[in-house]
Coordinates of C-alpha atoms in Angstrom, one line a residue:
Chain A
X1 CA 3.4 32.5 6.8
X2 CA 1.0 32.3 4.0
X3 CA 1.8 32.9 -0.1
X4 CA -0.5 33.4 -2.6
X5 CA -1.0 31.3 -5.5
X6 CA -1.0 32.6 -9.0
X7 CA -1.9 30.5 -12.2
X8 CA -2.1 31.8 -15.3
X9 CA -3.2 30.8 -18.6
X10 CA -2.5 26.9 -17.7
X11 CA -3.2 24.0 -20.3
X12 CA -2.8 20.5 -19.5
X13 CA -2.8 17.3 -21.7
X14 CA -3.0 13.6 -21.2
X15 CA -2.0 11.7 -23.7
X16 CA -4.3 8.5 -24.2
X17 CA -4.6 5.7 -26.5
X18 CA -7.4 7.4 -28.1
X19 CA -4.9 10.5 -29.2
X20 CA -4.3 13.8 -27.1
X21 CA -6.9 15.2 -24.4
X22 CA -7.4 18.4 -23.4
X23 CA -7.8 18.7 -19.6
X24 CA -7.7 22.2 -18.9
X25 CA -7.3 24.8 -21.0
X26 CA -5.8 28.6 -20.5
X27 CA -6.9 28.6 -16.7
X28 CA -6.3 31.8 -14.4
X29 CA -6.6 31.5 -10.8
X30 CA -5.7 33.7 -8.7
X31 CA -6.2 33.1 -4.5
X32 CA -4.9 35.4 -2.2
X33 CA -2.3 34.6 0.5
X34 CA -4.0 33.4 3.5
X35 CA -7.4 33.1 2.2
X36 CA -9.2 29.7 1.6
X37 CA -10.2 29.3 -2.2
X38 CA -12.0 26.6 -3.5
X39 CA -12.5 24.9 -7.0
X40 CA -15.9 23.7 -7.9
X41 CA -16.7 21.4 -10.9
X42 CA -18.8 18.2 -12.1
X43 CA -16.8 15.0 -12.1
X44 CA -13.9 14.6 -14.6
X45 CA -13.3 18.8 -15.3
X46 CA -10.0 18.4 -14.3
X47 CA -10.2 20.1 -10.8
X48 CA -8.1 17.6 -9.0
X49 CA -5.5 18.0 -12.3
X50 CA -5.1 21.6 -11.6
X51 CA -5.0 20.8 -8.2
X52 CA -1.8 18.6 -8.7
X53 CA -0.6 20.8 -11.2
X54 CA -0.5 23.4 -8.8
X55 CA 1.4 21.3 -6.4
X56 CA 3.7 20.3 -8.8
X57 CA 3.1 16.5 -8.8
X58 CA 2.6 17.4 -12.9
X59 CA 4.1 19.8 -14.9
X60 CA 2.1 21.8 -17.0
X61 CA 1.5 21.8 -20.8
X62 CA 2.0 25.6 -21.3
X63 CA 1.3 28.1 -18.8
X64 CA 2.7 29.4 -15.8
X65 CA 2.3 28.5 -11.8
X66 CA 3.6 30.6 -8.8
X67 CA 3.3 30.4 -5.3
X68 CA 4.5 33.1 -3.5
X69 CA 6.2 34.3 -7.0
X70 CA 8.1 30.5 -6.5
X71 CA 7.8 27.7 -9.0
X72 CA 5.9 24.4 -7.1
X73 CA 8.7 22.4 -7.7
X74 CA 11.0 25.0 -5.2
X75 CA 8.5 25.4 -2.8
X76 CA 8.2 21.7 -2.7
X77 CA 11.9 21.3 -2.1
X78 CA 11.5 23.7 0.9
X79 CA 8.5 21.9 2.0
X80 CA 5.9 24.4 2.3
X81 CA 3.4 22.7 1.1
X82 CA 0.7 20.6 2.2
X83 CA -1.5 18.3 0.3
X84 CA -4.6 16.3 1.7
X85 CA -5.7 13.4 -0.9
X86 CA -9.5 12.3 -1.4
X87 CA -8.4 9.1 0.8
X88 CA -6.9 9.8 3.9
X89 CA -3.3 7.8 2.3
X90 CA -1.6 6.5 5.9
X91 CA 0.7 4.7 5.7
X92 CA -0.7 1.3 7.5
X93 CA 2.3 0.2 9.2
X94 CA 2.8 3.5 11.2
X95 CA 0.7 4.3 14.0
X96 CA -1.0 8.0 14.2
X97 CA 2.0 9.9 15.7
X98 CA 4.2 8.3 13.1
X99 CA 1.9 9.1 10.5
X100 CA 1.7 12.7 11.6
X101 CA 5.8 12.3 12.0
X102 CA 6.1 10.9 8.3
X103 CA 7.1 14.4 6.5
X104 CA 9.5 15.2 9.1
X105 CA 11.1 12.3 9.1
X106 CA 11.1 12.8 5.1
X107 CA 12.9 15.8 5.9
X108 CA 15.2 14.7 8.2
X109 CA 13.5 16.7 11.6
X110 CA 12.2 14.3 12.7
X111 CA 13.6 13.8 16.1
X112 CA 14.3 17.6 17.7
X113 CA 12.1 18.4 20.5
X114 CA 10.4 21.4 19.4
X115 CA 8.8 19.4 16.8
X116 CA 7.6 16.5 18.5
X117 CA 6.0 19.5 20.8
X118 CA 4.4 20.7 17.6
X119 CA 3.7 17.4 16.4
X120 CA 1.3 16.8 19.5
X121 CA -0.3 20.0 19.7
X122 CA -1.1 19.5 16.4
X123 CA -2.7 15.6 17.5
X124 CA -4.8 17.9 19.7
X125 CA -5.8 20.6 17.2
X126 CA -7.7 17.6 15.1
X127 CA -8.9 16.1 18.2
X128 CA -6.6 12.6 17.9
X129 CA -5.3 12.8 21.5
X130 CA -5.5 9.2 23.2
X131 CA -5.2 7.4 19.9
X132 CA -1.8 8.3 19.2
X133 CA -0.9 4.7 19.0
X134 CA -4.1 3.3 17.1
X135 CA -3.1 2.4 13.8
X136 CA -5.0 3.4 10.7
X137 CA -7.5 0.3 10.4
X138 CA -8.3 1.1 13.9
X139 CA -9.6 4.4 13.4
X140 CA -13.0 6.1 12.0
X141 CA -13.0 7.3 8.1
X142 CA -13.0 10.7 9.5
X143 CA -10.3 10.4 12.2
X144 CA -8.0 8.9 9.7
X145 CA -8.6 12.1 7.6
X146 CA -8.1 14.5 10.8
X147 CA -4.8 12.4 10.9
X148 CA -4.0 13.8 6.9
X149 CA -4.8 17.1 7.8
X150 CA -2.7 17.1 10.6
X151 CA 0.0 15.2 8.3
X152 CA -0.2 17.7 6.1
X153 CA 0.0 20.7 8.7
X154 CA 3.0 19.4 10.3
X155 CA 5.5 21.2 7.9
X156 CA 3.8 24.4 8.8
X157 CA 3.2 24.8 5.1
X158 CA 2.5 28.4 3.1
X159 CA 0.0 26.4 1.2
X160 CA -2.3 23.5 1.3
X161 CA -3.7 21.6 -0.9
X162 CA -7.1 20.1 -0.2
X163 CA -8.4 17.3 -2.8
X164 CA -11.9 16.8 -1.8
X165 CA -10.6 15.6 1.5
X166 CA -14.3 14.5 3.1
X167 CA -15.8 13.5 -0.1
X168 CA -15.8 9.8 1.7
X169 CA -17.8 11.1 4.3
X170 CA -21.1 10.5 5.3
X171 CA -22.7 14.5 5.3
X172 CA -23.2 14.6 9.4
X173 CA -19.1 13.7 9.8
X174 CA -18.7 16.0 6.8
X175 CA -20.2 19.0 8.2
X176 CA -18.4 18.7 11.4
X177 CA -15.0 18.1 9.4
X178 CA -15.8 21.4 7.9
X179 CA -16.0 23.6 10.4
X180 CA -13.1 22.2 12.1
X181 CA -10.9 22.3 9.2
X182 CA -11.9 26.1 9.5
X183 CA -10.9 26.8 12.6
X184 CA -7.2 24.5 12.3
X185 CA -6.7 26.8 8.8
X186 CA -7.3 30.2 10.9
X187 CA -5.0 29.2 13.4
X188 CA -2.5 28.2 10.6
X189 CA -2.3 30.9 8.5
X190 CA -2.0 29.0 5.5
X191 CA -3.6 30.1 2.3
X192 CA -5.8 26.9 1.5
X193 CA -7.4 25.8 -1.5
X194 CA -10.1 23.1 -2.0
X195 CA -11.3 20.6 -4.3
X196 CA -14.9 19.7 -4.0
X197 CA -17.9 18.8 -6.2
X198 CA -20.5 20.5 -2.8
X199 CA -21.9 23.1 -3.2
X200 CA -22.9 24.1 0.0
X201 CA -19.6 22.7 1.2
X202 CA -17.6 25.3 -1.3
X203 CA -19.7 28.6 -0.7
X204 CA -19.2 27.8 3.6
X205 CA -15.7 26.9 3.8
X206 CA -14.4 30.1 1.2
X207 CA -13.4 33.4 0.5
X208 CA -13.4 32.6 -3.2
X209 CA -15.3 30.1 -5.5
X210 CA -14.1 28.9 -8.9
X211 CA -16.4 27.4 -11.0
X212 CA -15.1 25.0 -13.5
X213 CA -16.3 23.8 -16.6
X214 CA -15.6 19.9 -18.3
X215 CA -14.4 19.1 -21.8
X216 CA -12.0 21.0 -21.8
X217 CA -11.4 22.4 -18.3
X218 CA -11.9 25.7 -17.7
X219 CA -12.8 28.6 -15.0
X220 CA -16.3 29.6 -16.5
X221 CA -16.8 32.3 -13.1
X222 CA -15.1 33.2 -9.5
X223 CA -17.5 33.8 -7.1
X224 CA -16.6 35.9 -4.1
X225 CA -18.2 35.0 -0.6
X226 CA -18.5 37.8 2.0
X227 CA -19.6 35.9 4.7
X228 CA -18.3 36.8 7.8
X229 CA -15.6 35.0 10.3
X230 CA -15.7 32.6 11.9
X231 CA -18.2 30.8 10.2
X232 CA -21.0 28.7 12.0
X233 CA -24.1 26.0 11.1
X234 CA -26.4 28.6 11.5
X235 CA -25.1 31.4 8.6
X236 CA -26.2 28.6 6.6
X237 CA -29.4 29.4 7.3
X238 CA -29.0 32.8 6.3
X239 CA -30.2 34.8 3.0
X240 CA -26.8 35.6 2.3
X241 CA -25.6 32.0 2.2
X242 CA -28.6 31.1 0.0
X243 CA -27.3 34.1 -2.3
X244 CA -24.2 32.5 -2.7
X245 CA -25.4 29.1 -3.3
X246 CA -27.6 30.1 -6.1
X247 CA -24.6 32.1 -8.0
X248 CA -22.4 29.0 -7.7
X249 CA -25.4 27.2 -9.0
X250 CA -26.3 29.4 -11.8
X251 CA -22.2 29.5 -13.1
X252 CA -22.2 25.3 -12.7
X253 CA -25.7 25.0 -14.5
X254 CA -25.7 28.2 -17.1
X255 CA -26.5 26.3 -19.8
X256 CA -28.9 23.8 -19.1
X257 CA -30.9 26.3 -16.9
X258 CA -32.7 28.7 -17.6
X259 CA -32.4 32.2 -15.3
X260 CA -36.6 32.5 -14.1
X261 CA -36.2 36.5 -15.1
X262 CA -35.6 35.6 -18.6
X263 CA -37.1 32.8 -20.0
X264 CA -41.0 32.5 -19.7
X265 CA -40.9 29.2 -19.4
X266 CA -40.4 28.6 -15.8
X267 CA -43.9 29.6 -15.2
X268 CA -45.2 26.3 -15.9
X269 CA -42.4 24.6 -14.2
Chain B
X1 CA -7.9 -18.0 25.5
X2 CA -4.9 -18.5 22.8
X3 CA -4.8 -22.3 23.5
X4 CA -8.0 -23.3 22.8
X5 CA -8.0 -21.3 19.9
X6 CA -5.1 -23.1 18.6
X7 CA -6.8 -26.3 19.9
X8 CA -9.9 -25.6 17.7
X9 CA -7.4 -24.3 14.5
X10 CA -5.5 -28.3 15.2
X11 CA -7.8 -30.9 15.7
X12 CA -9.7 -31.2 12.9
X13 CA -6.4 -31.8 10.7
X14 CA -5.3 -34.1 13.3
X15 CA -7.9 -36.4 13.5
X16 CA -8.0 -36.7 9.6
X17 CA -4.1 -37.5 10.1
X18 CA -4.9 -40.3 13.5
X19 CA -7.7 -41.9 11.5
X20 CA -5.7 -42.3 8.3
X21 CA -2.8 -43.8 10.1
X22 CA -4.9 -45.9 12.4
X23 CA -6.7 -47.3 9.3
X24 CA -4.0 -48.3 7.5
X25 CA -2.0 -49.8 10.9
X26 CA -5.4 -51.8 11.0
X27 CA -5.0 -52.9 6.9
X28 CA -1.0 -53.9 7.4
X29 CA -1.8 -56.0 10.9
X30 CA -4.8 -58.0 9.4
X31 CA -2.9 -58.8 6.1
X32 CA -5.3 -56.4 3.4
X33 CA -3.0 -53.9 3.0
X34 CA -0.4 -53.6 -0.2
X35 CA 3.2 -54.5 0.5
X36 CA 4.0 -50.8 -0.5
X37 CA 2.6 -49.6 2.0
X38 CA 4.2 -50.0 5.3
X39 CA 2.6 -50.2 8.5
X40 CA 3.0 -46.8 10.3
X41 CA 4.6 -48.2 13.0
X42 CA 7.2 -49.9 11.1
X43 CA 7.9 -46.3 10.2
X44 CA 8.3 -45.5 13.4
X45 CA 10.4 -48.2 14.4
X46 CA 12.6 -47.4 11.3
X47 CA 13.2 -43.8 12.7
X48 CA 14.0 -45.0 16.4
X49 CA 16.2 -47.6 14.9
X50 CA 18.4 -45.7 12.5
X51 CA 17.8 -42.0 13.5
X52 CA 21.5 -41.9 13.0
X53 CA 21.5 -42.6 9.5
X54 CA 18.3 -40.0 9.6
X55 CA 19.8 -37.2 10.9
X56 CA 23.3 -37.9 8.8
X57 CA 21.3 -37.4 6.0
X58 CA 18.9 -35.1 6.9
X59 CA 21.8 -32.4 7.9
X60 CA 23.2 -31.9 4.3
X61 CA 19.7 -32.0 2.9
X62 CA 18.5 -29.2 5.3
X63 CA 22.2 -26.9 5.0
X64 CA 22.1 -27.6 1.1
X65 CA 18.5 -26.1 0.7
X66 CA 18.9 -23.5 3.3
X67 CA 22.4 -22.2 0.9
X68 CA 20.3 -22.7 -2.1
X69 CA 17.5 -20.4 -0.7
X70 CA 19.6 -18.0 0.6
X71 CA 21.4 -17.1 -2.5
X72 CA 18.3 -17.6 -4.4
X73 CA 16.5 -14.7 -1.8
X74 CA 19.5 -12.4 -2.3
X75 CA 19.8 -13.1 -5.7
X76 CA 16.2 -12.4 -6.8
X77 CA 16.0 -9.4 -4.1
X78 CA 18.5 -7.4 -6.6
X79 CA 17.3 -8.9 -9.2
X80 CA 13.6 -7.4 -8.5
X81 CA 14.9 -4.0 -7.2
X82 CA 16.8 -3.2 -10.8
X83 CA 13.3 -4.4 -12.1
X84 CA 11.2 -1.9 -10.0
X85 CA 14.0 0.8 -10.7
X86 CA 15.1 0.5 -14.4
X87 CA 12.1 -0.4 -16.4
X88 CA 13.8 -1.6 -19.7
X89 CA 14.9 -4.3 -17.1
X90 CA 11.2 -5.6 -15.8
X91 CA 10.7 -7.7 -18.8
X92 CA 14.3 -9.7 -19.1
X93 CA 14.8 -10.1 -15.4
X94 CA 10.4 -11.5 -15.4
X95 CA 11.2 -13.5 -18.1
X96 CA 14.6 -15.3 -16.9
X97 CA 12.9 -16.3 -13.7
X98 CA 10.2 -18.0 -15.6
X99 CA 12.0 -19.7 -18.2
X100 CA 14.5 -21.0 -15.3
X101 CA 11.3 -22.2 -13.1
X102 CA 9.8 -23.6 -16.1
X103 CA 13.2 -26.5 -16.6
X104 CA 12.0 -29.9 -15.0
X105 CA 15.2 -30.6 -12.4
X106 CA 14.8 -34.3 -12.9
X107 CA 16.2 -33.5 -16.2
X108 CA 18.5 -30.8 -15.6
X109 CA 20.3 -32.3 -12.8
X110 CA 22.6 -34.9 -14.4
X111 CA 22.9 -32.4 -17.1
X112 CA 24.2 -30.0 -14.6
X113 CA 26.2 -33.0 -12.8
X114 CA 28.1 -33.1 -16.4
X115 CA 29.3 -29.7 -15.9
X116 CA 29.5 -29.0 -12.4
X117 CA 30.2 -32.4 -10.5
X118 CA 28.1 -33.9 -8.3
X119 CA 29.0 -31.9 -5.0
X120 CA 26.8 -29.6 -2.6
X121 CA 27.5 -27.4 -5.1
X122 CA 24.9 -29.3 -7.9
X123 CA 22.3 -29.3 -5.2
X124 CA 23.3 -25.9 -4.0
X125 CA 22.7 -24.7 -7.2
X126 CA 19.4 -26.9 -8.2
X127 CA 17.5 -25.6 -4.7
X128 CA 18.2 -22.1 -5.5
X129 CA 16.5 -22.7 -9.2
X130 CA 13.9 -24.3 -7.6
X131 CA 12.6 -21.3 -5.4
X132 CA 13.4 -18.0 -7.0
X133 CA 10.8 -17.8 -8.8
X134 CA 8.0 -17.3 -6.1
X135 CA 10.1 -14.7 -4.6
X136 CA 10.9 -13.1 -7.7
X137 CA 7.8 -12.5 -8.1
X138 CA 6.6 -11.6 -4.9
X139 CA 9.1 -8.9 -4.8
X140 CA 8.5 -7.7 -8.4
X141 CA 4.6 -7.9 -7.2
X142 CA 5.3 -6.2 -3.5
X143 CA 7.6 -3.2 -4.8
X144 CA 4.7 -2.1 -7.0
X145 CA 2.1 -2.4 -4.8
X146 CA 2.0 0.8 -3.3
X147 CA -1.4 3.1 -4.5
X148 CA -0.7 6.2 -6.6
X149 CA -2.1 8.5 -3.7
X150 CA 0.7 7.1 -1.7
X151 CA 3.3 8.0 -4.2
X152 CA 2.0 10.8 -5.1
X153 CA 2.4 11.8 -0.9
X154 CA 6.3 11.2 -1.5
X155 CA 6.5 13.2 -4.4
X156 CA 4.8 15.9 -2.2
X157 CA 7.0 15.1 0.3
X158 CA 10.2 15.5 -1.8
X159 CA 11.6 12.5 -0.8
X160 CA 14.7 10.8 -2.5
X161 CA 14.6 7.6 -4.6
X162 CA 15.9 6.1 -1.9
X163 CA 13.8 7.2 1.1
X164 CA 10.8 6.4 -1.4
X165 CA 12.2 2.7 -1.2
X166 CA 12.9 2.0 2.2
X167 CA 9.6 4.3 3.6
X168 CA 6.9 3.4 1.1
X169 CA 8.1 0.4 -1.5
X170 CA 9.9 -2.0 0.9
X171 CA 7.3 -1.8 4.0
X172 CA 4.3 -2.1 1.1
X173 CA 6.3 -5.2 -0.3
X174 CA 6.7 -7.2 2.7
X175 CA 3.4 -9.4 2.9
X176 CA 3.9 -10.0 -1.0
X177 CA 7.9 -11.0 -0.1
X178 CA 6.4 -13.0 2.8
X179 CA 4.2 -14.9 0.6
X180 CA 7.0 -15.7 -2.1
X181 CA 9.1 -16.9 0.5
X182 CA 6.8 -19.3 2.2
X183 CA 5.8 -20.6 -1.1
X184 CA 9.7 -20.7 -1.7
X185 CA 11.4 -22.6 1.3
X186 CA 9.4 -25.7 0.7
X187 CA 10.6 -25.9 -3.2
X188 CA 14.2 -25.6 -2.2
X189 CA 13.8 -28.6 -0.1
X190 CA 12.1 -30.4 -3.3
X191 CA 14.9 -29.0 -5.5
X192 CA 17.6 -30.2 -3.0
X193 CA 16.2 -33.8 -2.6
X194 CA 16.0 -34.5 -6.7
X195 CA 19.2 -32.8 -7.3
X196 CA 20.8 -35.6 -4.7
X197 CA 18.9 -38.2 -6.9
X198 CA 21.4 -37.1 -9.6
X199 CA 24.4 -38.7 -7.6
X200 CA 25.1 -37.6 -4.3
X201 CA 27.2 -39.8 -1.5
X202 CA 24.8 -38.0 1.3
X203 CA 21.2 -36.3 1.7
X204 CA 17.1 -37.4 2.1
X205 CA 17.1 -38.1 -1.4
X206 CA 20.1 -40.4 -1.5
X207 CA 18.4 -42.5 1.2
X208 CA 15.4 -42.7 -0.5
X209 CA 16.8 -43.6 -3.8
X210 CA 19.6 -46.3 -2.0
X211 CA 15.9 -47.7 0.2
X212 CA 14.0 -47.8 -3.2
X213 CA 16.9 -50.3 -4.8
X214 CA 16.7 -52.2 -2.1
X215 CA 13.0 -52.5 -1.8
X216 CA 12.7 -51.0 1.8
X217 CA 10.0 -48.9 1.3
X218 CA 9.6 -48.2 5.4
X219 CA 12.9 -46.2 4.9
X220 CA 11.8 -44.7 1.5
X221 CA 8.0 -43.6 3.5
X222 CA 10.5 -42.5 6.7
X223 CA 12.3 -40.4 3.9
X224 CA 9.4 -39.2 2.7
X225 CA 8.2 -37.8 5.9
X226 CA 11.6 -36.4 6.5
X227 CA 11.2 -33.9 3.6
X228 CA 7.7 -33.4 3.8
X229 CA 8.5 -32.5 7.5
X230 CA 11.4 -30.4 6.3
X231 CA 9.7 -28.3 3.9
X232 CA 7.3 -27.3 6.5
X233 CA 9.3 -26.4 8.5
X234 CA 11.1 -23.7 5.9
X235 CA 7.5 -22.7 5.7
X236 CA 6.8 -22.6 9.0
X237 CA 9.9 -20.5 9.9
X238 CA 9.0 -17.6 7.0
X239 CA 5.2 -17.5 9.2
X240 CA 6.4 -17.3 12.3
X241 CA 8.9 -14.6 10.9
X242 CA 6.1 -12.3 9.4
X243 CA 4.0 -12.9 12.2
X244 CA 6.6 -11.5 14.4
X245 CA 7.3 -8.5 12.4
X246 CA 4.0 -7.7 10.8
X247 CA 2.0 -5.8 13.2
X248 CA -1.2 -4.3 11.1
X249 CA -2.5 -7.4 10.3
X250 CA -5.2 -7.5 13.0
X251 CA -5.1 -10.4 15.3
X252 CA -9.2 -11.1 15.4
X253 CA -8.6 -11.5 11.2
X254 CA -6.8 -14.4 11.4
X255 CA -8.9 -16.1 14.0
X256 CA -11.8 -16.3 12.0

């Protein structure tokens, strides 16, 4: 089961001690049900705010947000939805399995059969098997993030939520985290959306890119990537790939640089 | 393995303890040594010799501070739970606990006497004044501990106020609570004892007062090492408590 996500004309505030901040302002997003989006955007232009705006963890300033034609706060309440935070956010006196557990248990499933089956074939899926017992100080950054993701899978959610989840990771772990993370959503069927300030990262992982924009917030372009599936290390070799990066780059840097068909200047760069 | 590792954590604090007796055994037996302080194996041979007297006193003193903790613990327990769920509360229920820590006992006891008699129930009452505060705090501190990615997961989650409580705040709380109520069970003991200075027919601190009129300051030292002896082991039993039920704390950490 997957839903889409719809957000339209959405404009957040935070208000400060220095008066009333805009964070974003009149974003529209739009990703598809089952697709993987991704949000793209320097440090502070509210892409983890629209993240959790989406999710419902804030309410919006004016705007609208559906999932699936369902306000956040019901699909909440029905639990289809995952979120994975920046840190991997176990909870240190349960081990992996209970970690993994944690929303059923929330929920009140926590003890039927079928999804403790569920519960270790997801363990598997992220490759945790043997250290169901390890507690989180025990484990690797990026295992304790396979045990989010798995965490957050557990629900069999419509959506998740994906707030730069390998930012902490060194770029060999990342990569790898990547292309697994691809091949867990595909067997989820969840529509997925990421948060991440990589560029290579975004244009790899999605069908869509949104490029945001600071001070205030906004979606300044959507990018669509036509790379085929399943994806692998060596399309990002590829022309296309290249192609993909540059337009993400040109939307992030459209001010600042200047396009080397238009401005003379590059030629003495 | 675990022995000598307890071996090397012990005998560095022991030996400080044998030379400092042994030295002032030496002083007492060659005639140096102040009248004030006894020779540590008069102490000794106080404790053999009247360990009845001891333990009659030691009893009341021990259930007295124990009562006054416990109601102090449950006491400040609801007391920090209204704090950590109704805000406007925080600041009168903070502030209380302070301003009760903050009255000197010598002073407030045969106030206290005046209204209340001179009963268990003064020293009852004086050991639970005594030690609410660390665990007030620790409680107030431990419930809102948890990190906002952690709340934000039971928001997420959709979990009630009260699953929020006993899944994330309480199990977040505990080393804090721990702390408070190590700090705590030793100041009950101290409460207890100078509340029984205020008039009290039993206790440690009624045989230290009655040994200090009469100038037998082997019994007063022999008190003196009953509370100190006392306290530790309130503290000891909150450690070996949180040892038993805290199991992240890794076991190499505390070796080092």
């Amino acid at each position: 089961m997957s839903s889409d996500i719809n957000v339209g004309r959405v404009t957040a505030v935070f208000d400060g001690r220095k008066g009333r901040t805009i964070a974003l302002e009149s974003v529209d997003l739009i990703v598809k049900a089952g697709s993987f989006g991704s949000i793209i955007g320097p440090s502070g232009c509210g892409k983890s705010t629209l993240l959790r705006l989406i999710a419902g963890i804030i309410p919006p300033f004016a705007g609208s947000v559906t999932i699936g034609g369902e306000p956040p706060d019901a699909i909440r309440r029905e639990r289809r939805l995952g979120f994975v935070f920046q840190s991997a956010t176990l909870l240190p006196w349960r081990n992996v399995r209970q970690n993994i557990q944690f929303p059923l248990d929330i929920a009140g499933r926590g003890h039927r059969s079928q999804e403790e089956a569920f519960c270790t074939e997801l363990i598997e899926l992220v490759g945790l098997k043997g250290f169901e017992n390890a507690l989180a100080h025990e484990l690797s950054g990026g295992m304790q993030q396979r045990a989010a993701i798995a965490r957050a899978l557990v629900l069999k959610p419509d959506v998740l939520m994906l707030d730069e989840p390998f930012g902490a990771l060194d770029e060999i772990t990342r990569q790898r985290m990547n292309i697994e993370m691809l091949r867990i959503w595909a067997e989820s069927h969840t529509t997925a959306l990421l948060v991440t300030h990589s560029i290579a990262e975004a244009v790899f992982m999605s069908d869509t890119v949104s490029v945001m924009s600071p001070r205030p917030g906004r979606i300044i372009s959507t990018i669509q990537i036509d790379l085929p599936r399943p994806r692998n290390l060596e399309m990002m070799r590829g022309r296309e790939f290249f192609n993909c990066v540059n337009q993400v780059r040109d939307a992030l840097f459209m001010r600042e640089m200047p396009r080397p068909d238009s401005d003379s200047q590059v030629e003495t760069l | 393995m675990q022995l000598s590792m307890t071996f090397t954590r012990v005998w560095r604090p022991a030996a400080v303890i044998i030379t400092v007796l042994a030295a002032t055994e030496i002083l007492q037996r060659t005639g140096i040594g102040p009248v004030y302080i006894p020779a540590p194996s008069s102490v000794l041979e106080k404790a053999i010799s009247s360990r009845a007297i001891l333990l009659e006193n030691l009893g009341p003193t021990a259930g007295r501070a124990g009562l006054g903790f416990l109601i102090a613990a449950v006491a400040t327990f609801t007391a920090a739970s209204l704090a950590a769920v109704f805000r406007p509360l925080y600041g009168v229920i903070y502030n209380t606990g302070a301003a009760l820590h903050s009255l000197p006992i010598i002073a407030t006891a045969p106030l206290l006497a005046l209204w209340i008699g001179t009963g268990a129930q003064l020293q009852v009452t004086l050991a639970a004044m005594a030690c609410q505060f660390p665990i007030l705090v620790g409680t107030i501190q431990g419930l809102g501990s948890a990190d906002a990615q952690q709340r934000e997961l039971l928001i997420v989650l959709s979990a009630s106020r009260a699953q929020t409580l006993r899944h994330l705040l309480v199990p977040s709380a505990l080393p804090y609570i721990f702390a408070g109520l190590k700090v705590a069970a030793p100041s009950a003991v101290l409460g207890t004892v100078t509340a029984e200075w205020a008039g009290s027919e039993r206790g440690i601190g009624a045989m230290m007062l009655y040994a200090l009129f009469a100038y037998d300051t082997a019994t007063v030292w022999l008190s003196v090492i009953a509370t100190c002896l006392l306290s530790a082991a309130g503290f000891g039993f909150w450690a070996l408590v949180e040892k038993l039920t805290d199991r992240t704390i890794d076991e190499t950490e505390i070796a080092n």
